[in-house]
Amino acid sequence: MRRFAARWLHAWAPALAVVLLLGGQATPATALVPGDPTATGYTRESVRAATWNMCGEAGGGTASDAGYCPWRNGTATGRYDKDGFSIPDGSGPRRKMEGVVRLINERKLNAVLLQEVCVGRTPGDATGTSHLDELRKLLPAGEWSFASAGVTRPDDPHGVEPERRDPELLDSEGSDCRGDHLTGTLSNAIAVKGRITWRSEDDFGTPVGTGLSMNSGTILCAEVEGWESHLCSTHISNFHSDTTKEKKEPHWEVPISSGTAAIYYQKQLDIVERVVKQFPSVVLGGDFNTSNQTTLKPLYDLMAECDQRAYFSGDAVNEHTKLTRDNEVKRADGGYTSYTMTSSKIDYLFSTDGFTGCDSRTEFGDRTDYLVTTQPECHLVKRNCRPDDDAYSDHTPVYGYTEGGPVVSWKLDGSATATSGPTAELNGASSDGTSDWRAAEHGGALYMDGRVDEAVVARAPAIDTTHSFTVSAWAKLDADADTAAVVSQDGTRVSGMILFYNAGDNSWRFGLPRADADGWNIDQAVAPGAVKGRWTRLTGVYDASTGKVSLFVDGTKKAETTHTARWSATGPFVVGRDLVSGVRNAGFKGHLQRAEAFSYALRDDQVASYSGTMTAPTDKSVAMPVAEGMNSQGCHQHGDLYGNAFGTAATRTPTLTATVRHPDPSKDVWAEFSLWDNTTSTQILSLGTPGSKSSTVKGQGTVSLTVPTLTPGHSYGWRVRTADATTNNNPVSANCHFLKPAA
């Protein structure tokens, strides 16, 4: 037996592949269709984002203060300043950001959209720390990048002790964070696992200090190298005319009418709508300060909102995100003797792409018991209130995953080109002594001879079998093949899912066992009429929200059943065998190719499209030099962060590259490029002309084209489309830009 590492299977490194979606915008009939107009082709990575108002610059230092939020500055130290006020230990900013990192790690996020955080350093403050500085320290160096936008608010005395108020600042506006170990500018922020190459900031320009509005906010957006989805974070202020509140908080300016308040709110919402319409693909998160979803209809019309459906059994929808104390009764020293907790949904996560999962992490909201009977020193005099370990804010984070490409994509064609997914090993060799790889078979395929020790075995699970998922592969059975597993994922005693051929009735099957136990107790969708000796595209889909198990053959649904006894198979993802009663079983005899897994349930039309439609080119780039220690390579839809309108080409004849994919691994596929001079509007290369065609690959791969000599100092735009021997509806990428080719 021969055992070797399959070098063509790369370690876990999901490709940042993207396609362009329209988000409901109309396209002229004569225009090229950008990307996949029906949003059914998926070659891009999922954006796994959360939005969270950290209330990082909330009011006072104890729970009895108005606007209090846990971990603003830290817990009391037992020491007091010259005025007799408790000195906090300064752990608050870091503690809040530890909550963000905990959320990132537990939910495997690649982006967080934050509101009410402090960024940078307040002038003259040599001792404080800001939230974003702490977040930078806590996340792996070099993997994450950050963008922020300050908001304007009155330097009001809200929640600040009368003895500490500065009368010269009561009527002024500013955004400095307010001392006691906390420094910086009150801001919206974006943190992303990738390199931010462009950012925009649009101010709302609403009156500061009017009604109950503390801030005149912004919408902050960023572009990430290699991602087509833009990210936006915002905080919309709500305006009120509640005169009772005005009497309680006399530092606010004159009350406004409800009509004027509605106008101010709508103005902010209009700006948000205008900004997100710029982007073909965008993820928007923020605190919208309204529980009335009808108010947000313009955004619902443009995008999906993640918590509108259940993604697994028992999953609640429209979960509340804001926690508020009402009906407070206090002692003379300010300690609470009673209060009630209320909640509402005012934080939202939108995307032009569909979501595959969403939840509000409600346990991270502050439900600490601050009653003096529980915490005797939690009052305005002692100021020693201790939040619960999971309490980070008076808001709860909302996180969601957008529909993306496969979490595993193994070509299985013998090539050394990059594929994505967990590292795997190929064990054994064909019993007849021939190579495991058959280069002439369907563009290159893996041959397996039916032995259970000859399988492609990942070093980790690929999908969570308790949640929705999709698995797919091309298979061609030998004429004498017995029962054979195409793909599976090991449990302890049985595979958690199995896509396989059953020799007893000559059927393709997709099954999910009811328990990790010995025996054969399985829910399975059965499609009779398997054809040996013919290449077949097989896809199994499990939708955990409905319990439906579906089997597709060549893109068409052939069978369906129900599975509700969910359990987690935590063993490796496997191609070519399964596991039954703790024993390796059902070795595949025949050829296998392009095994993939998605962390969500593809819809019927998505399975059909993915099985039969080319997708838009991805990983677009132009060779560029390294500038200021940063790699500036990539598709620049906007100007970068270094003063350039776009990225800068390294030569006057740069090489353009793109990744293309055909649904049939045996087909030749290439890219056709279009390049134009933004300075003169001259078309240099046209889509479909002989000079625009790249090299050809089989099935999928990276292709390139070196362009003609360009003019120094001019800026250029380019795009690319996937092409094969047909000419039907070839999908086109988004536009990219670069400038200043070297003289």
XYZ file of C-alpha atoms in Angstrom:
743
model
C 0.000 0.000 0.000
C 1.207 3.487 -0.839
C 0.463 6.514 1.365
C 1.297 10.089 0.378
C 0.160 13.635 1.075
C -2.059 15.004 -1.643
C -0.199 18.219 -2.407
C -2.937 19.449 -4.710
C -5.191 19.909 -1.684
C -4.238 23.113 0.079
C -4.599 23.894 3.767
C -7.670 25.746 4.972
C -7.671 29.042 3.081
C -11.094 29.945 1.662
C -10.792 31.772 -1.644
C -11.984 35.374 -1.616
C -13.978 34.770 -4.779
C -16.893 37.018 -5.653
C -19.665 37.578 -8.192
C -21.665 40.704 -8.858
C -25.297 40.791 -7.753
C -27.763 43.445 -8.757
C -29.663 43.872 -5.508
C -32.916 44.479 -7.359
C -31.657 47.295 -9.588
C -32.831 47.354 -13.196
C -30.422 46.668 -16.040
C -30.892 48.077 -19.555
C -31.824 45.382 -22.039
C -28.863 46.247 -24.255
C -26.297 46.220 -21.462
C -23.994 43.350 -20.594
C -25.451 41.421 -17.688
C -23.193 41.987 -14.647
C -22.386 38.798 -12.781
C -25.242 36.388 -12.283
C -28.517 38.318 -12.637
C -30.609 35.657 -10.895
C -28.198 35.414 -7.956
C -27.966 31.655 -8.430
C -24.268 31.172 -9.188
C -21.997 31.013 -6.154
C -18.235 31.242 -6.323
C -17.598 33.822 -3.624
C -16.744 33.520 0.044
C -19.419 34.165 2.619
C -19.271 37.436 4.530
C -19.651 36.427 8.167
C -20.470 39.703 9.881
C -21.895 41.037 13.133
C -23.262 44.458 14.043
C -23.012 45.630 17.641
C -23.601 48.918 19.454
C -21.024 48.678 22.244
C -22.374 51.686 24.212
C -18.712 52.342 24.792
C -19.122 56.003 25.714
C -22.288 55.772 27.777
C -23.116 57.918 30.788
C -22.015 57.456 34.347
C -19.709 55.153 36.214
C -22.313 53.193 38.124
C -25.532 51.420 37.228
C -27.568 54.140 38.988
C -26.347 56.783 36.541
C -28.427 57.653 33.499
C -27.233 55.932 30.337
C -25.034 53.495 32.242
C -23.479 50.644 30.283
C -21.194 47.906 31.661
C -17.434 48.193 31.328
C -17.304 51.846 30.340
C -14.183 52.385 32.466
C -14.018 49.304 34.635
C -14.971 48.347 38.170
C -14.269 50.367 41.292
C -10.804 49.997 42.814
C -11.605 51.060 46.357
C -9.616 54.254 45.764
C -11.146 57.728 45.475
C -10.079 60.988 43.877
C -9.809 64.384 45.612
C -13.526 65.016 45.108
C -14.459 61.721 46.727
C -15.421 59.908 43.539
C -14.521 56.257 43.037
C -11.595 55.583 40.685
C -12.292 52.807 38.146
C -9.563 50.306 37.278
C -9.533 51.147 33.539
C -10.293 47.580 32.410
C -13.527 48.556 30.677
C -12.396 49.284 27.076
C -10.407 46.074 26.903
C -13.205 44.089 28.526
C -15.674 45.306 25.917
C -13.332 44.359 23.081
C -12.736 40.957 24.635
C -16.461 40.459 24.094
C -16.067 41.375 20.413
C -13.183 38.929 19.992
C -15.139 36.243 21.812
C -17.992 36.739 19.347
C -15.577 36.634 16.385
C -13.988 33.394 17.543
C -17.164 31.618 18.593
C -19.032 32.490 15.381
C -16.000 32.455 13.033
C -16.676 35.998 11.834
C -14.602 37.839 9.240
C -16.147 41.285 9.815
C -17.629 43.305 12.688
C -19.575 46.556 12.334
C -19.415 48.584 15.542
C -21.213 51.646 16.846
C -20.500 53.861 19.887
C -16.833 52.955 20.195
C -13.875 55.215 20.919
C -11.117 55.427 18.314
C -7.672 57.043 18.460
C -6.599 59.377 21.239
C -8.090 62.529 22.699
C -5.608 65.431 22.409
C -3.668 65.838 25.645
C -4.640 62.402 26.994
C -1.483 60.415 27.686
C -2.971 57.673 29.864
C -6.283 56.536 28.400
C -6.999 53.734 25.973
C -9.525 53.462 23.143
C -11.674 50.547 22.094
C -10.161 50.172 18.635
C -6.633 50.235 20.053
C -7.594 47.404 22.379
C -9.244 45.467 19.548
C -6.077 45.759 17.443
C -4.074 44.248 20.293
C -6.484 41.355 20.762
C -6.805 40.272 17.115
C -3.994 38.460 15.240
C -1.471 40.987 13.955
C -1.499 41.491 10.209
C -4.766 39.620 9.613
C -7.282 42.368 10.413
C -7.649 45.957 9.229
C -9.835 48.789 10.516
C -11.789 51.846 9.404
C -13.618 54.404 11.533
C -15.696 57.572 11.252
C -16.269 59.991 14.130
C -19.742 61.243 14.987
C -20.722 64.689 16.272
C -22.487 65.040 19.580
C -22.982 67.770 22.164
C -20.439 67.769 24.945
C -23.376 67.452 27.267
C -23.401 66.523 30.967
C -25.593 63.454 30.358
C -24.923 61.040 33.159
C -21.995 63.078 34.492
C -21.964 64.236 38.107
C -22.807 67.971 38.553
C -19.483 68.558 40.279
C -17.632 67.347 37.168
C -19.529 69.339 34.540
C -17.606 71.965 32.643
C -19.978 74.898 32.069
C -17.907 76.099 29.111
C -18.698 72.902 27.204
C -22.429 72.579 27.790
C -23.441 74.352 24.597
C -20.565 73.241 22.382
C -20.351 70.308 20.016
C -17.635 67.699 19.830
C -16.917 64.003 19.816
C -14.083 63.433 22.288
C -14.574 60.427 24.544
C -14.832 61.389 28.167
C -11.835 60.484 30.300
C -11.412 58.095 33.219
C -9.134 55.695 31.313
C -11.160 56.114 28.102
C -9.828 58.222 25.238
C -10.389 58.883 21.533
C -13.238 59.988 19.272
C -16.757 58.624 19.515
C -17.117 56.664 16.261
C -18.618 54.026 14.048
C -16.015 51.419 13.111
C -15.443 48.446 10.841
C -12.981 45.643 11.551
C -12.403 43.068 8.820
C -10.250 39.995 8.375
C -8.590 41.282 5.225
C -7.137 44.480 3.850
C -9.336 47.565 3.598
C -8.374 49.407 0.409
C -11.010 52.164 0.371
C -13.433 53.834 2.759
C -16.185 56.437 2.549
C -17.896 58.536 5.203
C -21.237 60.305 4.723
C -22.399 62.608 7.525
C -26.106 62.943 8.281
C -25.860 66.629 9.159
C -28.825 66.515 11.547
C -29.081 69.061 14.417
C -27.103 68.068 17.481
C -28.763 68.087 20.889
C -32.318 68.316 19.523
C -35.037 66.190 21.065
C -33.378 63.065 22.419
C -30.697 62.894 19.751
C -27.214 62.833 21.236
C -25.364 62.527 17.956
C -25.264 63.636 14.361
C -24.152 60.342 12.901
C -22.545 58.927 9.793
C -22.618 55.913 7.547
C -19.135 54.435 7.195
C -18.411 52.058 4.287
C -15.318 50.094 3.309
C -14.039 48.014 0.434
C -11.898 44.973 1.205
C -9.251 43.648 -1.145
C -10.607 40.584 -2.941
C -14.193 41.058 -1.730
C -16.950 42.315 -3.947
C -19.249 42.828 -0.965
C -18.773 46.241 0.606
C -19.274 46.717 4.356
C -21.177 49.611 5.948
C -21.749 50.557 9.599
C -24.181 53.250 10.715
C -25.989 54.701 13.721
C -29.216 56.579 13.056
C -30.488 58.898 15.779
C -34.111 58.935 16.823
C -35.818 62.262 17.527
C -38.600 62.742 20.041
C -40.912 65.468 21.284
C -41.510 63.898 24.683
C -41.688 66.924 27.002
C -41.619 64.664 30.048
C -38.225 63.449 29.001
C -37.181 67.008 28.301
C -37.972 67.973 31.863
C -35.914 65.074 33.151
C -32.970 66.030 30.951
C -32.896 69.845 30.894
C -29.561 70.019 29.080
C -31.284 69.218 25.785
C -32.348 72.021 23.516
C -35.984 72.934 22.922
C -38.326 70.050 22.080
C -39.338 69.538 18.466
C -42.642 68.439 17.003
C -43.258 64.816 16.040
C -43.485 65.889 12.396
C -40.084 67.552 12.481
C -38.654 64.539 14.299
C -39.921 62.247 11.521
C -38.341 64.496 8.884
C -34.966 64.371 10.621
C -35.129 60.579 10.891
C -36.128 60.180 7.243
C -33.249 62.410 6.141
C -30.771 60.055 7.777
C -32.466 57.005 6.301
C -32.423 58.592 2.830
C -28.664 59.073 3.069
C -28.168 55.435 4.112
C -30.329 54.272 1.207
C -28.447 56.446 -1.288
C -25.064 55.213 -0.077
C -25.847 51.482 -0.162
C -27.361 51.807 -3.635
C -23.852 52.592 -4.910
C -22.728 49.044 -4.271
C -23.824 45.987 -6.267
C -23.137 43.861 -3.192
C -23.139 45.238 0.361
C -23.537 44.190 3.997
C -25.038 46.957 6.160
C -25.297 46.832 9.930
C -26.176 49.334 12.586
C -28.312 50.775 15.342
C -31.379 52.250 13.608
C -33.128 53.349 16.810
C -36.545 52.102 15.725
C -38.471 48.928 16.395
C -40.964 49.811 13.655
C -39.730 47.804 10.674
C -42.200 49.593 8.392
C -40.059 52.704 8.869
C -37.142 50.793 7.347
C -39.102 49.618 4.301
C -36.733 51.374 1.829
C -33.913 49.154 3.118
C -36.062 46.005 3.198
C -36.953 46.710 -0.439
C -33.250 46.791 -1.352
C -31.804 44.040 0.802
C -32.483 40.994 2.915
C -32.515 41.469 6.714
C -30.958 38.483 8.390
C -33.308 37.722 11.279
C -36.517 37.419 9.269
C -36.557 33.618 9.140
C -35.540 30.604 11.222
C -32.421 28.737 10.139
C -32.854 25.659 12.317
C -35.522 24.105 14.476
C -36.362 26.318 17.460
C -34.564 29.377 16.057
C -36.475 32.553 16.974
C -36.964 35.364 14.457
C -36.787 39.127 14.993
C -35.010 38.709 18.308
C -34.738 41.805 20.497
C -31.418 43.636 20.622
C -31.859 46.549 23.072
C -32.271 46.136 26.835
C -33.749 48.947 28.924
C -34.511 49.414 32.640
C -37.917 50.938 33.357
C -40.036 51.749 36.429
C -36.941 52.350 38.541
C -37.265 52.851 42.303
C -34.156 54.123 44.106
C -32.970 54.797 47.606
C -31.626 58.190 48.634
C -28.075 57.155 47.690
C -29.217 56.145 44.211
C -29.193 52.371 44.633
C -31.984 50.459 42.883
C -34.563 48.772 45.083
C -36.674 47.681 42.110
C -36.977 48.039 38.338
C -38.275 46.106 35.335
C -36.428 45.081 32.157
C -37.886 45.730 28.722
C -36.412 44.958 25.314
C -36.894 45.826 21.659
C -35.330 45.219 18.250
C -33.500 48.314 17.005
C -30.266 46.795 15.611
C -30.361 45.314 12.112
C -28.082 43.470 9.680
C -28.903 43.792 5.962
C -27.312 42.369 2.821
C -27.960 42.434 -0.906
C -27.021 38.734 -0.858
C -29.154 36.129 0.867
C -28.316 34.983 4.393
C -27.613 31.385 5.330
C -27.822 31.935 9.065
C -28.520 34.692 11.587
C -28.959 35.144 15.308
C -28.978 37.756 18.054
C -26.472 36.825 20.745
C -28.891 37.845 23.481
C -26.760 36.500 26.341
C -24.151 39.216 25.625
C -26.612 41.955 26.597
C -26.538 43.443 30.101
C -29.143 41.677 32.240
C -27.046 41.964 35.410
C -28.967 42.221 38.663
C -28.010 45.688 39.947
C -30.432 45.732 42.903
C -28.807 46.799 46.150
C -30.129 43.636 47.770
C -27.865 41.722 45.376
C -25.002 44.219 45.099
C -25.042 46.336 48.288
C -22.303 48.716 47.053
C -23.943 49.362 43.687
C -25.167 52.932 44.210
C -24.114 56.520 43.552
C -21.983 56.798 46.689
C -19.916 53.597 46.576
C -20.058 53.210 42.786
C -19.015 49.580 42.884
C -21.313 47.806 40.402
C -20.030 44.586 38.848
C -21.557 43.391 35.553
C -22.055 39.724 34.834
C -19.251 38.032 32.897
C -21.304 37.917 29.668
C -22.560 41.526 29.919
C -20.778 43.806 27.439
C -23.390 46.346 26.347
C -27.043 47.329 26.675
C -27.316 46.112 23.077
C -26.925 42.522 21.907
C -24.897 41.685 18.786
C -26.651 40.483 15.634
C -24.560 38.248 13.387
C -25.274 36.614 10.048
C -23.609 34.743 7.208
C -24.227 35.688 3.595
C -24.506 33.079 0.894
C -21.030 32.333 -0.377
C -19.005 29.757 -2.185
C -18.177 26.255 -1.010
C -16.307 25.755 2.252
C -14.690 22.774 0.534
C -13.839 22.673 -3.168
C -11.554 19.806 -4.218
C -10.886 19.453 -7.929
C -9.727 15.815 -7.706
C -8.205 16.130 -11.178
C -4.561 15.558 -10.266
C -3.502 19.144 -10.806
C -1.519 21.247 -8.362
C -3.683 24.347 -8.749
C -5.239 25.858 -5.648
C -8.440 24.498 -4.224
C -10.054 25.429 -0.940
C -10.993 23.450 2.120
C -9.331 21.472 4.917
C -6.023 19.753 4.172
C -6.580 16.140 3.132
C -4.614 12.975 2.458
C -4.986 10.397 -0.297
C -4.400 6.912 1.066
C -3.547 3.838 -0.989
C -3.221 3.186 -4.711
C -5.248 1.442 -7.397
C -5.129 -2.340 -7.070
C -4.183 -2.736 -10.731
C -1.052 -0.656 -10.185
C -2.123 2.181 -12.459
C -2.092 5.820 -11.423
C -4.824 7.191 -9.156
C -5.182 10.060 -11.638
C -6.764 9.612 -15.049
C -5.802 12.723 -17.011
C -7.844 11.755 -20.077
C -11.032 11.108 -18.089
C -13.476 14.047 -18.106
C -10.731 16.647 -17.977
C -8.824 14.791 -15.272
C -10.333 12.661 -12.495
C -9.464 10.542 -9.472
C -9.874 6.802 -9.941
C -10.721 4.637 -6.912
C -10.796 0.831 -6.973
C -13.362 0.131 -4.230
C -11.026 -0.340 -1.293
C -12.038 1.523 1.872
C -8.436 2.502 2.600
C -8.293 4.445 -0.668
C -10.127 7.648 0.185
C -9.602 11.382 0.353
C -9.830 12.191 4.063
C -9.823 15.733 5.424
C -8.176 16.540 8.730
C -11.304 18.320 9.953
C -15.084 18.373 9.460
C -16.341 20.510 6.592
C -19.925 21.152 7.649
C -22.077 21.168 10.797
C -24.563 18.314 10.413
C -26.945 19.929 12.925
C -27.351 22.927 10.621
C -28.178 23.324 6.950
C -25.583 22.214 4.400
C -25.060 21.081 0.815
C -22.628 18.495 -0.587
C -21.904 17.786 -4.234
C -19.605 15.764 -6.503
C -19.267 14.333 -9.990
C -19.216 10.514 -10.085
C -18.822 7.762 -12.693
C -19.364 4.203 -11.467
C -17.535 1.201 -12.888
C -19.793 -1.473 -14.380
C -18.995 -3.875 -11.526
C -19.279 -1.303 -8.693
C -20.961 -2.407 -5.476
C -22.544 -0.057 -2.919
C -20.252 2.977 -2.913
C -20.017 6.228 -0.925
C -19.280 9.395 -2.887
C -18.888 11.828 0.054
C -19.515 11.524 3.799
C -18.484 13.014 7.133
C -17.456 10.736 9.976
C -19.131 10.568 13.338
C -17.842 8.249 16.058
C -19.799 5.132 14.994
C -21.500 6.192 11.767
C -21.173 8.941 9.184
C -23.307 11.996 9.931
C -24.241 12.333 6.250
C -23.675 10.051 3.248
C -24.114 10.697 -0.486
C -23.875 7.218 -2.038
C -24.807 4.551 -4.605
C -26.887 1.584 -3.392
C -26.275 -1.553 -5.443
C -29.303 -3.413 -4.066
C -31.811 -1.349 -6.062
C -29.418 0.547 -8.377
C -30.219 3.942 -6.798
C -28.432 7.123 -5.825
C -29.109 8.062 -2.181
C -28.517 10.912 0.227
C -28.921 9.932 3.869
C -28.575 11.318 7.389
C -28.416 8.726 10.209
C -30.702 9.395 13.191
C -28.009 8.826 15.828
C -24.279 8.294 16.156
C -24.754 4.607 16.914
C -24.136 1.168 15.459
C -26.541 -0.241 12.879
C -28.332 1.354 9.941
C -31.001 3.755 11.223
C -31.079 6.468 8.569
C -33.364 8.989 6.866
C -32.583 8.907 3.155
C -33.783 10.385 -0.111
C -33.725 7.686 -2.815
C -33.422 8.298 -6.573
C -33.726 5.059 -8.586
C -32.214 4.486 -12.009
C -28.513 5.159 -11.467
C -26.551 4.746 -14.688
C -23.131 3.112 -14.441
C -20.374 4.198 -16.781
C -21.766 7.728 -17.168
C -20.634 10.935 -15.497
C -23.337 12.179 -13.102
C -23.531 15.361 -11.030
C -24.887 14.506 -7.548
C -26.011 17.066 -4.965
C -27.405 16.457 -1.487
C -29.122 19.285 0.422
C -30.196 19.356 4.070
C -32.381 22.265 5.233
C -32.329 22.197 9.041
C -35.153 24.761 9.318
C -37.629 22.444 7.552
C -35.914 19.099 8.170
C -35.984 18.359 4.419
C -33.353 16.070 2.896
C -33.179 16.451 -0.909
C -31.235 14.593 -3.587
C -30.484 16.158 -6.980
C -29.197 14.272 -10.017
C -27.682 16.435 -12.760
C -29.259 19.537 -11.202
C -32.808 18.134 -10.961
C -34.444 17.179 -7.668
C -35.190 13.456 -7.770
C -36.089 12.593 -4.170
C -36.891 14.118 -0.783
C -37.444 12.950 2.789
C -37.428 14.397 6.323
C -34.743 14.273 9.007
C -35.334 15.790 12.445
C -33.041 13.754 14.728
C -30.127 16.159 14.361
C -26.703 15.387 15.835
C -23.192 16.657 15.206
C -20.741 14.520 13.229
C -17.396 16.032 14.182
C -15.108 13.704 12.262
C -13.378 14.385 8.951
C -15.025 15.088 5.615
C -14.361 12.087 3.352
C -14.498 11.335 -0.377
C -14.756 7.688 -1.408
C -16.072 5.798 1.644
C -18.383 6.065 4.675
C -18.431 4.786 8.279
C -20.968 2.244 9.605
C -20.860 0.646 13.089
C -17.387 2.107 13.570
C -16.048 0.362 10.442
C -14.935 1.974 7.183
C -17.406 0.933 4.539
C -18.634 1.284 0.938
C -15.394 2.101 -0.883
C -16.077 3.817 -4.207
C -15.209 1.987 -7.450
C -14.965 4.312 -10.383
C -14.070 7.945 -11.031
C -14.732 10.974 -8.819
C -14.285 14.668 -9.497
C -14.911 18.131 -8.001
C -16.188 17.344 -4.490
C -17.671 20.377 -2.733
C -19.506 21.323 0.439
C -21.493 24.447 1.347
C -22.380 25.557 4.878
C -25.983 26.247 3.875
C -28.852 24.716 1.925
C -28.841 25.741 -1.718
C -32.290 26.402 -3.169
C -33.549 24.246 -6.029
C -32.781 26.947 -8.605
C -29.306 27.434 -7.142
C -28.525 23.737 -7.488
C -29.718 23.827 -11.102
C -27.666 26.943 -11.846
C -24.541 25.702 -10.115
C -24.827 22.443 -12.041
C -25.380 23.995 -15.453
C -24.394 27.679 -15.615
C -21.012 29.371 -15.807
C -20.320 31.899 -13.068
C -18.742 35.321 -13.303
C -14.932 35.600 -13.176
C -13.438 36.138 -9.730
C -10.167 37.026 -7.967
C -9.605 39.839 -10.438
C -6.192 41.522 -10.171
C -3.585 43.598 -11.955
C 0.101 43.376 -11.095
C 0.962 46.301 -8.809
C 3.967 47.265 -6.707
C 4.100 47.162 -2.943
C 3.421 50.640 -1.543
C 4.064 51.770 2.021
C 4.599 48.202 3.146
C 1.172 47.110 1.876
C 0.370 44.885 -1.082
C -1.799 46.993 -3.376
C -2.706 44.186 -5.762
C -6.392 43.625 -6.425
C -9.526 44.881 -8.106
C -10.001 48.529 -7.115
C -13.574 49.672 -7.641
C -12.739 52.854 -5.700
C -9.720 54.902 -4.740
C -7.347 53.452 -2.154
C -6.374 54.775 1.283
C -3.039 56.246 0.207
C -4.122 59.240 -1.848
C -4.374 57.412 -5.169
C -7.588 57.340 -7.158
C -6.993 53.616 -7.775
C -4.219 51.079 -7.521
C -1.035 51.746 -9.497
C 0.215 49.365 -12.188
C 3.844 48.259 -11.996
C 4.538 48.456 -15.747
C 3.090 49.906 -18.930
C 2.119 46.373 -19.979
C 0.482 44.918 -16.847
C -0.894 41.393 -16.723
C -4.561 41.057 -15.851
C -5.659 37.861 -14.113
C -9.009 36.258 -13.312
C -10.346 32.965 -12.003
C -12.975 31.283 -14.178
C -15.184 28.275 -13.602
C -17.321 26.016 -15.778
C -19.980 23.768 -14.221
C -18.658 20.841 -16.259
C -15.054 19.961 -15.258
C -14.398 18.473 -18.697
C -15.070 21.688 -20.627
C -12.530 24.258 -21.785
C -13.109 27.683 -20.253
C -11.348 31.019 -20.628
C -11.766 34.740 -19.988
C -12.365 37.602 -22.390
C -11.074 40.984 -21.211
C -12.212 44.519 -21.896
C -9.830 47.416 -21.164
C -10.506 51.124 -21.637
C -8.673 54.396 -21.079
C -10.583 56.506 -18.519
C -8.656 59.588 -19.670
C -9.610 59.413 -23.355
C -12.515 56.924 -23.298
C -10.583 54.796 -25.781
C -11.434 51.068 -25.876
C -8.147 49.143 -26.102
C -9.460 45.598 -25.834
C -13.060 44.615 -26.484
C -14.908 41.654 -25.045
C -15.089 38.835 -27.543
C -12.361 40.031 -29.927
C -9.382 37.756 -30.704
C -6.997 40.000 -28.782
C -9.147 39.929 -25.638
C -9.017 36.163 -25.068
C -6.920 34.685 -22.267
C -5.326 31.295 -22.057
C -7.653 28.297 -21.650
C -8.082 26.005 -18.635
C -10.001 22.788 -18.187
C -13.023 23.159 -15.916
C -11.730 25.966 -13.718
C -8.572 27.880 -12.962
C -6.693 31.160 -13.102
C -6.132 32.767 -16.500
C -4.294 35.918 -17.544
C -3.719 38.394 -20.350
C -0.885 40.893 -20.830
C -2.286 44.129 -22.230
C -0.823 46.389 -24.959
C 1.496 49.253 -24.027
C -0.373 51.902 -22.021
C 0.060 55.661 -21.768
C 1.930 56.934 -18.665
C -0.219 58.945 -16.285
C -3.550 57.734 -17.661
C -6.104 55.784 -15.636
C -7.685 52.599 -16.926
C -10.729 50.478 -16.263
C -11.241 46.820 -17.086
C -13.625 43.922 -16.701
C -13.720 40.307 -17.745
C -16.256 37.636 -18.640
C -16.245 33.861 -18.554
C -16.402 32.144 -21.951
C -16.535 28.655 -23.449
C -17.372 27.222 -26.874
C -20.923 28.577 -26.633
C -21.885 32.243 -26.798
C -24.949 32.200 -24.518
C -25.207 34.769 -21.703
C -21.581 34.773 -20.648
C -21.465 36.346 -17.146
C -19.400 39.512 -16.677
C -17.435 40.711 -13.653
C -17.592 44.069 -11.923
C -15.402 46.902 -13.220
C -11.858 47.308 -11.871
C -9.500 50.288 -12.146
C -5.812 51.203 -12.004
C -3.705 54.195 -13.020
C -0.232 55.705 -13.553
C 1.554 52.889 -15.339
C 5.298 53.329 -14.991
C 6.977 55.364 -17.721
